[in-house]
Amino acid sequence: MREITYTWHHALLVGRLLIGLVVLLANISCSSEAFSFHPSRSNTQPRLRSSNNNHVLYHRPTISTNRSSRSSSTNALHMKANNNNAPPPYPVRVTVMGGGNFGLALATVVAKKGVPTTLLVRSDDVATEINENHRHPRYMTDICLPRTVRATTNKKSALSDATYIIHAVPVQYTREFLDTVKDDIPSSVPVLSASKGIETSSLGFMADILKECLGEDRSYAFLSGPSFAREICEGVATAVVIASEDLMLADDLADLMAGEDFAVFTSRDVIGVEVGGAVKNVIAIAAGMCEGLGLGTNAMSGLVTRGCGEMRRLGIYLGARPSTISGLSGVGDTFGTCFGPLSRNRKFGYRLGKGETPEEIRASMTEVAEGVDTSIALVKMIKERCKGYRLDLKYPILFGVAEIIEGNMKPLEGLQGLMSFPTRMENYDERF
């Protein structure tokens, strides 16, 4: 009798253990690694990750949308793959809109990771040259692009199956360009903007323009930092930041782009990154004028430092974090743009300091110096959004550059005006 009772209790214990094991395995199965992907840092295609036994790459962050009905004959596997909240069931494909220097640089970054990358360009001749000879016929012609970069002028073929879209069209041309492609961009595809500045017509940042043109029901991210296109293509060490309200998107894009010579940090401070990216170009024009006038290192260092103070003041007023302004997208990008020999905005300012007019400089440039139009838009935006007494005293460098660009002041007069400012505390807003 004792032996029977022992056997029965033993069987009951074993049964409970088996049930517990089944529950544990079920929980482990539900805890997919889909949202904790750690990419390879090599120059090969990023490794696959597993999500409910479907091998996919990355996570496509999406905003909830209405899902179309599916036929009852569709099996459960395909239903999961087609769900907007699931990762894409195919290898990642990236489309870069804009075939300028920075578009080429970011296409190179992604393609080095083995990701199929499409450049959407305007000219069939440019597309043919890139596809056949792997070089752009006008920009950085000595740079050989990765063979996984393909170019096309066909908007539908470039955008319809993209997992991520990178926008690298200059700010002032963005709205017109997006109007031509918005119907070809799938509603769930996130967009990474690499454009910096303020639109002169709306006085909006890129975040405002993208939401107005492509809708608010998608995720957006914004890349900034000290990153000259040529150095990126040449594999020189570079560090940038990607900001997004959807931090999961920022993390996935960082995984997608980060490599041995391209470090990517993330942030939620979109407005801070946008302010830094816009204002630094204006400061760079001022720094270029300082050099063109032959004023020396002391003057330029003081000018750039005071310009960063104006950037910080504006950023905080608009809701940015001070740490963002002092980071890669603010002070970091300002240093690169003001002191780097590859800066278009600095070169523009240098020629202004040498006596050329804005019209003469523009007529001879093949690339856009974003700070020129941004300087005028920035002053208008400050007057519209920032309330207070004597805004020209709070933002003398930003206001002064706009006056020079508009032809109301000479570069030397602007500098003399700065030097004649009344003595006060270095940071007037820290008088407590």
Short mmCIF file of C-alpha atoms in Angstrom, two decimals:
data_model
loop_
_atom_site.label_atom_id
_atom_site.label_comp_id
_atom_site.label_asym_id
_atom_site.label_seq_id
_atom_site.Cartn_x
_atom_site.Cartn_y
_atom_site.Cartn_z
CA MET A 1 0.00 0.00 0.00
CA ARG A 2 2.88 2.34 0.95
CA GLU A 3 4.59 1.52 -2.38
CA ILE A 4 1.44 2.33 -4.37
CA THR A 5 1.01 5.66 -2.54
CA TYR A 6 4.67 6.55 -3.18
CA THR A 7 4.33 5.76 -6.87
CA TRP A 8 1.19 7.85 -7.17
CA HIS A 9 2.81 10.88 -5.47
CA HIS A 10 5.89 10.47 -7.65
CA ALA A 11 3.80 10.47 -10.83
CA LEU A 12 1.92 13.56 -9.65
CA LEU A 13 5.19 15.42 -9.00
CA VAL A 14 6.57 14.49 -12.40
CA GLY A 15 3.37 15.65 -14.06
CA ARG A 16 3.53 19.04 -12.36
CA LEU A 17 7.16 19.46 -13.40
CA LEU A 18 6.27 18.69 -17.01
CA ILE A 19 3.42 21.23 -16.97
CA GLY A 20 5.74 23.87 -15.50
CA LEU A 21 8.34 23.16 -18.17
CA VAL A 22 5.76 23.56 -20.95
CA VAL A 23 4.63 26.91 -19.52
CA LEU A 24 8.24 28.09 -19.25
CA LEU A 25 9.00 27.16 -22.86
CA ALA A 26 5.85 28.94 -24.02
CA ASN A 27 6.89 32.12 -22.24
CA ILE A 28 10.37 31.95 -23.74
CA SER A 29 8.86 31.51 -27.20
CA CYS A 30 6.66 34.59 -26.72
CA SER A 31 9.67 36.64 -25.62
CA SER A 32 11.00 37.13 -29.11
CA GLU A 33 14.31 38.91 -29.73
CA ALA A 34 12.67 41.03 -32.43
CA PHE A 35 13.16 44.27 -30.55
CA SER A 36 16.67 43.74 -29.22
CA PHE A 37 18.64 43.25 -32.40
CA HIS A 38 22.41 43.66 -32.10
CA PRO A 39 23.91 44.11 -35.57
CA SER A 40 27.25 42.98 -36.80
CA ARG A 41 29.71 45.84 -37.09
CA SER A 42 31.39 44.30 -40.11
CA ASN A 43 30.90 45.42 -43.69
CA THR A 44 28.63 42.48 -44.42
CA GLN A 45 24.86 42.21 -44.55
CA PRO A 46 23.58 42.56 -40.96
CA ARG A 47 22.69 39.19 -39.51
CA LEU A 48 19.13 37.99 -39.31
CA ARG A 49 17.11 37.98 -36.17
CA SER A 50 14.24 35.70 -35.31
CA SER A 51 10.66 36.76 -34.66
CA ASN A 52 8.12 33.97 -34.24
CA ASN A 53 10.19 31.75 -36.50
CA ASN A 54 10.12 34.29 -39.34
CA HIS A 55 13.68 35.36 -40.22
CA VAL A 56 13.62 39.08 -40.87
CA LEU A 57 15.86 42.11 -40.61
CA TYR A 58 15.21 44.87 -38.12
CA HIS A 59 11.90 46.22 -36.96
CA ARG A 60 9.84 48.58 -39.04
CA PRO A 61 8.31 51.01 -36.54
CA THR A 62 4.80 52.03 -37.56
CA ILE A 63 1.90 53.99 -36.25
CA SER A 64 -1.33 52.07 -35.86
CA THR A 65 -3.32 52.07 -39.09
CA ASN A 66 -6.42 50.38 -40.43
CA ARG A 67 -5.62 46.90 -41.61
CA SER A 68 -7.15 45.54 -44.76
CA SER A 69 -9.17 42.33 -44.50
CA ARG A 70 -7.44 39.11 -45.41
CA SER A 71 -8.93 36.03 -46.98
CA SER A 72 -9.52 33.04 -44.71
CA SER A 73 -7.28 30.92 -46.91
CA THR A 74 -4.20 33.00 -45.95
CA ASN A 75 -2.17 30.98 -43.49
CA ALA A 76 -1.17 32.30 -40.07
CA LEU A 77 2.47 32.79 -41.08
CA HIS A 78 1.63 35.18 -43.92
CA MET A 79 -0.91 36.99 -41.76
CA LYS A 80 1.84 37.79 -39.26
CA ALA A 81 4.19 38.86 -42.03
CA ASN A 82 1.61 41.24 -43.52
CA ASN A 83 0.62 42.75 -40.17
CA ASN A 84 1.71 46.40 -40.01
CA ASN A 85 3.03 45.85 -36.49
CA ALA A 86 5.34 43.02 -37.54
CA PRO A 87 8.84 43.39 -38.97
CA PRO A 88 9.10 43.18 -42.77
CA PRO A 89 9.35 39.60 -44.09
CA TYR A 90 12.15 40.43 -46.52
CA PRO A 91 15.70 41.78 -46.33
CA VAL A 92 16.03 45.46 -45.58
CA ARG A 93 16.05 47.78 -48.60
CA VAL A 94 16.96 51.45 -48.28
CA THR A 95 16.12 54.25 -50.69
CA VAL A 96 17.99 57.56 -50.56
CA MET A 97 16.09 60.50 -52.02
CA GLY A 98 18.60 62.98 -53.34
CA GLY A 99 21.79 62.37 -55.31
CA GLY A 100 23.90 65.21 -53.92
CA ASN A 101 27.03 64.85 -51.82
CA PHE A 102 25.31 63.89 -48.60
CA GLY A 103 22.90 61.53 -50.32
CA LEU A 104 25.89 59.75 -51.85
CA ALA A 105 27.60 59.62 -48.45
CA LEU A 106 24.65 58.08 -46.63
CA ALA A 107 24.05 55.62 -49.46
CA THR A 108 27.69 54.58 -49.07
CA VAL A 109 27.28 54.10 -45.31
CA VAL A 110 24.28 51.81 -45.73
CA ALA A 111 25.64 49.93 -48.74
CA LYS A 112 28.89 49.13 -46.91
CA LYS A 113 26.77 47.07 -44.53
CA GLY A 114 25.65 44.93 -47.46
CA VAL A 115 22.16 46.45 -47.59
CA PRO A 116 20.66 46.93 -51.08
CA THR A 117 20.54 50.71 -51.55
CA THR A 118 18.74 52.71 -54.21
CA LEU A 119 19.52 56.33 -55.08
CA LEU A 120 16.55 58.25 -56.45
CA VAL A 121 18.04 60.85 -58.80
CA ARG A 122 16.61 63.31 -61.33
CA SER A 123 18.70 62.53 -64.41
CA ASP A 124 18.86 59.32 -66.44
CA ASP A 125 22.45 60.18 -67.34
CA VAL A 126 23.40 60.32 -63.66
CA ALA A 127 21.65 57.02 -62.98
CA THR A 128 23.43 55.35 -65.90
CA GLU A 129 26.85 56.61 -64.81
CA ILE A 130 26.33 55.39 -61.24
CA ASN A 131 25.03 51.99 -62.34
CA GLU A 132 27.71 51.35 -64.96
CA ASN A 133 30.80 53.07 -63.50
CA HIS A 134 29.82 53.42 -59.82
CA ARG A 135 30.63 57.13 -59.79
CA HIS A 136 28.58 60.30 -59.79
CA PRO A 137 29.36 62.38 -62.91
CA ARG A 138 29.28 65.72 -61.03
CA TYR A 139 29.67 65.24 -57.28
CA MET A 140 32.80 63.70 -55.75
CA THR A 141 33.67 62.21 -59.12
CA ASP A 142 36.79 60.53 -57.76
CA ILE A 143 34.81 58.52 -55.19
CA CYS A 144 33.90 54.96 -56.18
CA LEU A 145 30.51 53.98 -54.78
CA PRO A 146 29.80 50.47 -53.42
CA ARG A 147 28.41 48.10 -56.02
CA THR A 148 25.28 47.55 -53.93
CA VAL A 149 24.27 51.17 -54.67
CA ARG A 150 21.93 51.39 -57.65
CA ALA A 151 20.43 54.58 -59.07
CA THR A 152 17.12 55.21 -60.80
CA THR A 153 14.80 58.02 -61.83
CA ASN A 154 11.74 55.81 -61.44
CA LYS A 155 9.98 56.93 -58.27
CA LYS A 156 7.68 53.93 -57.98
CA SER A 157 10.37 51.29 -58.34
CA ALA A 158 12.65 53.13 -55.91
CA LEU A 159 10.11 53.68 -53.16
CA SER A 160 7.45 50.98 -53.33
CA ASP A 161 9.43 48.23 -51.57
CA ALA A 162 11.69 50.35 -49.36
CA THR A 163 12.04 49.40 -45.71
CA TYR A 164 13.53 52.78 -44.81
CA ILE A 165 13.71 56.03 -46.77
CA ILE A 166 16.49 58.58 -46.28
CA HIS A 167 15.66 62.14 -47.32
CA ALA A 168 18.72 64.12 -48.44
CA VAL A 169 17.11 66.89 -50.53
CA PRO A 170 17.97 70.50 -49.50
CA VAL A 171 15.35 72.08 -47.24
CA GLN A 172 14.25 74.81 -49.65
CA TYR A 173 13.47 72.22 -52.36
CA THR A 174 11.97 69.60 -50.05
CA ARG A 175 8.29 70.52 -50.22
CA GLU A 176 8.22 70.67 -54.01
CA PHE A 177 10.11 67.37 -54.24
CA LEU A 178 7.89 65.54 -51.73
CA ASP A 179 4.79 66.60 -53.63
CA THR A 180 6.07 64.59 -56.60
CA VAL A 181 6.81 61.38 -54.66
CA LYS A 182 4.36 61.27 -51.75
CA ASP A 183 1.91 58.99 -53.57
CA ASP A 184 4.66 56.42 -54.16
CA ILE A 185 5.82 56.19 -50.53
CA PRO A 186 4.05 53.39 -48.61
CA SER A 187 2.19 54.72 -45.58
CA SER A 188 4.06 52.55 -43.07
CA VAL A 189 7.62 53.32 -44.19
CA PRO A 190 9.60 55.55 -41.79
CA VAL A 191 11.65 58.46 -43.12
CA LEU A 192 15.08 59.57 -41.93
CA SER A 193 15.83 63.21 -42.77
CA ALA A 194 19.41 64.35 -43.27
CA SER A 195 18.45 67.88 -44.39
CA LYS A 196 19.19 70.85 -42.12
CA GLY A 197 17.68 74.29 -42.07
CA ILE A 198 14.45 76.29 -41.97
CA GLU A 199 12.06 76.67 -44.90
CA THR A 200 11.82 80.31 -45.95
CA SER A 201 8.14 80.14 -46.94
CA SER A 202 6.70 78.42 -43.85
CA LEU A 203 9.49 79.13 -41.32
CA GLY A 204 9.24 75.46 -40.41
CA PHE A 205 11.89 72.88 -39.58
CA MET A 206 12.17 69.60 -41.47
CA ALA A 207 9.93 67.87 -38.91
CA ASP A 208 7.16 70.33 -39.79
CA ILE A 209 7.63 69.96 -43.54
CA LEU A 210 7.69 66.16 -43.50
CA LYS A 211 4.52 65.89 -41.42
CA GLU A 212 2.71 68.38 -43.62
CA CYS A 213 3.74 66.63 -46.85
CA LEU A 214 3.76 62.95 -45.85
CA GLY A 215 1.32 62.94 -42.96
CA GLU A 216 1.66 62.51 -39.22
CA ASP A 217 0.78 58.79 -39.20
CA ARG A 218 4.30 57.59 -39.80
CA SER A 219 7.57 57.66 -37.86
CA TYR A 220 10.29 60.20 -38.63
CA ALA A 221 13.92 60.50 -37.57
CA PHE A 222 16.55 63.22 -38.04
CA LEU A 223 20.28 62.77 -38.52
CA SER A 224 22.81 65.46 -37.66
CA GLY A 225 26.36 65.93 -36.42
CA PRO A 226 29.80 66.85 -37.78
CA SER A 227 29.75 64.80 -40.97
CA PHE A 228 31.33 66.00 -44.18
CA ALA A 229 30.22 63.86 -47.10
CA ARG A 230 33.68 63.30 -48.57
CA GLU A 231 35.15 62.13 -45.29
CA ILE A 232 32.26 59.69 -44.82
CA CYS A 233 32.80 58.23 -48.30
CA GLU A 234 36.54 57.94 -47.65
CA GLY A 235 35.91 55.99 -44.46
CA VAL A 236 37.22 58.67 -42.08
CA ALA A 237 35.90 58.20 -38.52
CA THR A 238 32.61 60.07 -38.07
CA ALA A 239 30.09 60.38 -35.22
CA VAL A 240 26.48 61.50 -35.68
CA VAL A 241 23.22 61.48 -33.73
CA ILE A 242 19.79 60.29 -34.86
CA ALA A 243 16.82 61.85 -33.06
CA SER A 244 13.26 60.58 -33.17
CA GLU A 245 10.15 60.68 -31.03
CA ASP A 246 10.03 56.95 -31.78
CA LEU A 247 13.17 55.81 -29.97
CA MET A 248 12.77 52.28 -31.34
CA LEU A 249 13.13 53.71 -34.85
CA ALA A 250 16.22 55.68 -33.80
CA ASP A 251 17.76 52.51 -32.34
CA ASP A 252 17.01 50.46 -35.47
CA LEU A 253 18.45 53.12 -37.76
CA ALA A 254 21.55 53.32 -35.56
CA ASP A 255 21.94 49.54 -35.88
CA LEU A 256 21.45 49.80 -39.62
CA MET A 257 24.07 52.52 -40.19
CA ALA A 258 26.68 52.10 -37.47
CA GLY A 259 30.02 50.63 -38.47
CA GLU A 260 33.70 50.67 -37.63
CA ASP A 261 34.13 54.20 -39.02
CA PHE A 262 30.59 55.53 -38.48
CA ALA A 263 29.36 55.89 -34.90
CA VAL A 264 25.66 56.61 -34.37
CA PHE A 265 24.12 57.89 -31.14
CA THR A 266 20.40 58.33 -30.50
CA SER A 267 18.18 60.96 -28.91
CA ARG A 268 14.53 61.86 -28.42
CA ASP A 269 15.23 65.60 -28.67
CA VAL A 270 14.10 66.30 -32.23
CA ILE A 271 13.80 70.07 -31.84
CA GLY A 272 17.26 70.28 -30.28
CA VAL A 273 18.82 68.41 -33.20
CA GLU A 274 16.92 70.55 -35.71
CA VAL A 275 17.89 73.85 -34.07
CA GLY A 276 21.54 72.85 -33.96
CA GLY A 277 21.52 71.73 -37.60
CA ALA A 278 19.98 75.01 -38.76
CA VAL A 279 21.83 77.55 -36.63
CA LYS A 280 25.31 76.06 -37.09
CA ASN A 281 25.21 76.86 -40.83
CA VAL A 282 24.55 80.53 -40.08
CA ILE A 283 27.36 80.65 -37.55
CA ALA A 284 29.65 79.05 -40.16
CA ILE A 285 28.91 81.91 -42.58
CA ALA A 286 29.90 84.36 -39.85
CA ALA A 287 33.09 82.39 -39.16
CA GLY A 288 33.94 82.41 -42.86
CA MET A 289 33.49 86.17 -43.03
CA CYS A 290 35.78 86.52 -40.02
CA GLU A 291 38.47 84.56 -41.82
CA GLY A 292 37.90 86.41 -45.09
CA LEU A 293 38.46 89.67 -43.29
CA GLY A 294 41.76 88.32 -41.94
CA LEU A 295 40.81 88.86 -38.30
CA GLY A 296 42.71 85.95 -36.82
CA THR A 297 42.05 83.04 -34.51
CA ASN A 298 41.08 85.08 -31.46
CA ALA A 299 38.24 86.80 -33.27
CA MET A 300 36.97 83.64 -34.91
CA SER A 301 37.04 81.63 -31.67
CA GLY A 302 35.16 84.36 -29.83
CA LEU A 303 32.63 84.69 -32.64
CA VAL A 304 31.91 80.94 -32.81
CA THR A 305 31.60 80.68 -29.03
CA ARG A 306 29.14 83.55 -28.88
CA GLY A 307 27.24 82.02 -31.79
CA CYS A 308 26.90 78.77 -29.85
CA GLY A 309 25.49 80.81 -26.99
CA GLU A 310 22.80 82.17 -29.30
CA MET A 311 22.09 78.64 -30.50
CA ARG A 312 21.65 77.48 -26.91
CA ARG A 313 19.37 80.42 -26.07
CA LEU A 314 17.12 79.78 -29.05
CA GLY A 315 17.09 76.04 -28.54
CA ILE A 316 16.03 76.27 -24.90
CA TYR A 317 13.31 78.77 -25.80
CA LEU A 318 11.91 76.33 -28.38
CA GLY A 319 12.04 73.40 -25.97
CA ALA A 320 15.42 71.81 -26.70
CA ARG A 321 17.59 70.21 -24.05
CA PRO A 322 20.85 72.05 -23.26
CA SER A 323 22.70 68.72 -23.48
CA THR A 324 21.60 68.37 -27.11
CA ILE A 325 22.88 71.83 -28.00
CA SER A 326 26.24 71.01 -26.40
CA GLY A 327 26.35 67.64 -28.17
CA LEU A 328 27.15 66.38 -31.66
CA SER A 329 24.24 68.05 -33.44
CA GLY A 330 24.87 71.45 -31.84
CA VAL A 331 28.34 72.52 -30.78
CA GLY A 332 29.93 69.47 -32.45
CA ASP A 333 28.48 70.22 -35.87
CA THR A 334 29.22 73.92 -35.40
CA PHE A 335 32.91 73.25 -34.82
CA GLY A 336 33.13 71.07 -37.93
CA THR A 337 31.26 73.54 -40.12
CA CYS A 338 33.08 76.63 -38.87
CA PHE A 339 36.64 75.28 -38.94
CA GLY A 340 36.45 72.51 -41.55
CA PRO A 341 37.87 73.23 -45.03
CA LEU A 342 35.03 71.30 -46.72
CA SER A 343 32.23 73.50 -45.38
CA ARG A 344 30.16 75.20 -48.10
CA ASN A 345 28.72 77.72 -45.63
CA ARG A 346 32.15 78.68 -44.35
CA LYS A 347 33.38 79.13 -47.94
CA PHE A 348 30.36 81.33 -48.68
CA GLY A 349 31.16 83.51 -45.69
CA TYR A 350 34.85 83.64 -46.60
CA ARG A 351 34.02 85.01 -50.04
CA LEU A 352 31.67 87.56 -48.47
CA GLY A 353 34.54 88.69 -46.26
CA LYS A 354 36.73 89.06 -49.36
CA GLY A 355 34.23 91.48 -50.86
CA GLU A 356 32.03 89.39 -53.18
CA THR A 357 28.27 89.87 -53.11
CA PRO A 358 25.82 87.07 -52.22
CA GLU A 359 24.53 87.09 -55.79
CA GLU A 360 28.00 86.66 -57.28
CA ILE A 361 28.81 83.78 -54.94
CA ARG A 362 25.54 81.98 -55.58
CA ALA A 363 25.94 82.25 -59.33
CA SER A 364 29.29 80.46 -59.18
CA MET A 365 28.35 77.68 -56.72
CA THR A 366 27.28 74.22 -57.87
CA GLU A 367 26.07 73.13 -54.43
CA VAL A 368 23.62 74.66 -51.96
CA ALA A 369 24.88 76.55 -48.91
CA GLU A 370 21.84 75.99 -46.68
CA GLY A 371 22.85 78.70 -44.23
CA VAL A 372 22.20 81.50 -46.71
CA ASP A 373 18.43 81.07 -46.95
CA THR A 374 18.24 79.74 -43.39
CA SER A 375 19.78 82.94 -42.00
CA ILE A 376 16.90 85.05 -43.31
CA ALA A 377 14.25 82.51 -42.32
CA LEU A 378 15.80 82.15 -38.87
CA VAL A 379 15.49 85.85 -38.08
CA LYS A 380 11.86 85.87 -39.25
CA MET A 381 11.12 82.83 -37.11
CA ILE A 382 12.77 84.37 -34.04
CA LYS A 383 10.72 87.53 -34.44
CA GLU A 384 7.55 85.46 -34.87
CA ARG A 385 8.03 82.89 -32.10
CA CYS A 386 10.31 84.51 -29.53
CA LYS A 387 8.71 87.22 -27.43
CA GLY A 388 10.74 89.69 -25.46
CA TYR A 389 12.69 92.91 -25.43
CA ARG A 390 15.46 93.72 -27.95
CA LEU A 391 15.77 90.38 -29.74
CA ASP A 392 18.61 91.86 -31.79
CA LEU A 393 20.66 92.10 -28.59
CA LYS A 394 19.91 88.48 -27.69
CA TYR A 395 20.81 87.16 -31.15
CA PRO A 396 23.27 89.72 -32.59
CA ILE A 397 25.26 87.24 -34.72
CA LEU A 398 22.19 85.59 -36.25
CA PHE A 399 20.59 88.97 -36.96
CA GLY A 400 23.85 90.38 -38.29
CA VAL A 401 24.43 87.57 -40.80
CA ALA A 402 20.90 88.04 -42.15
CA GLU A 403 21.51 91.77 -42.56
CA ILE A 404 24.71 91.10 -44.52
CA ILE A 405 23.06 88.45 -46.73
CA GLU A 406 20.24 90.89 -47.54
CA GLY A 407 22.78 93.57 -48.47
CA ASN A 408 21.93 95.95 -45.62
CA MET A 409 25.36 95.76 -44.00
CA LYS A 410 28.97 95.03 -44.89
CA PRO A 411 30.83 92.19 -43.11
CA LEU A 412 33.28 94.62 -41.47
CA GLU A 413 30.40 96.78 -40.23
CA GLY A 414 28.82 93.72 -38.68
CA LEU A 415 31.98 92.86 -36.78
CA GLN A 416 32.40 96.44 -35.57
CA GLY A 417 28.82 96.33 -34.33
CA LEU A 418 29.53 93.19 -32.31
CA MET A 419 32.66 94.66 -30.77
CA SER A 420 30.85 97.86 -29.76
CA PHE A 421 28.18 96.04 -27.75
CA PRO A 422 27.86 97.37 -24.18
CA THR A 423 29.71 95.40 -21.49
CA ARG A 424 27.48 92.91 -19.67
CA MET A 425 27.55 89.44 -18.19
CA GLU A 426 28.67 86.74 -20.61
CA ASN A 427 25.31 84.98 -20.26
CA TYR A 428 22.66 87.56 -19.44
CA ASP A 429 20.10 84.84 -18.68
CA GLU A 430 22.22 83.52 -15.78
CA ARG A 431 22.12 86.61 -13.56
CA PHE A 432 20.80 84.76 -10.54
#
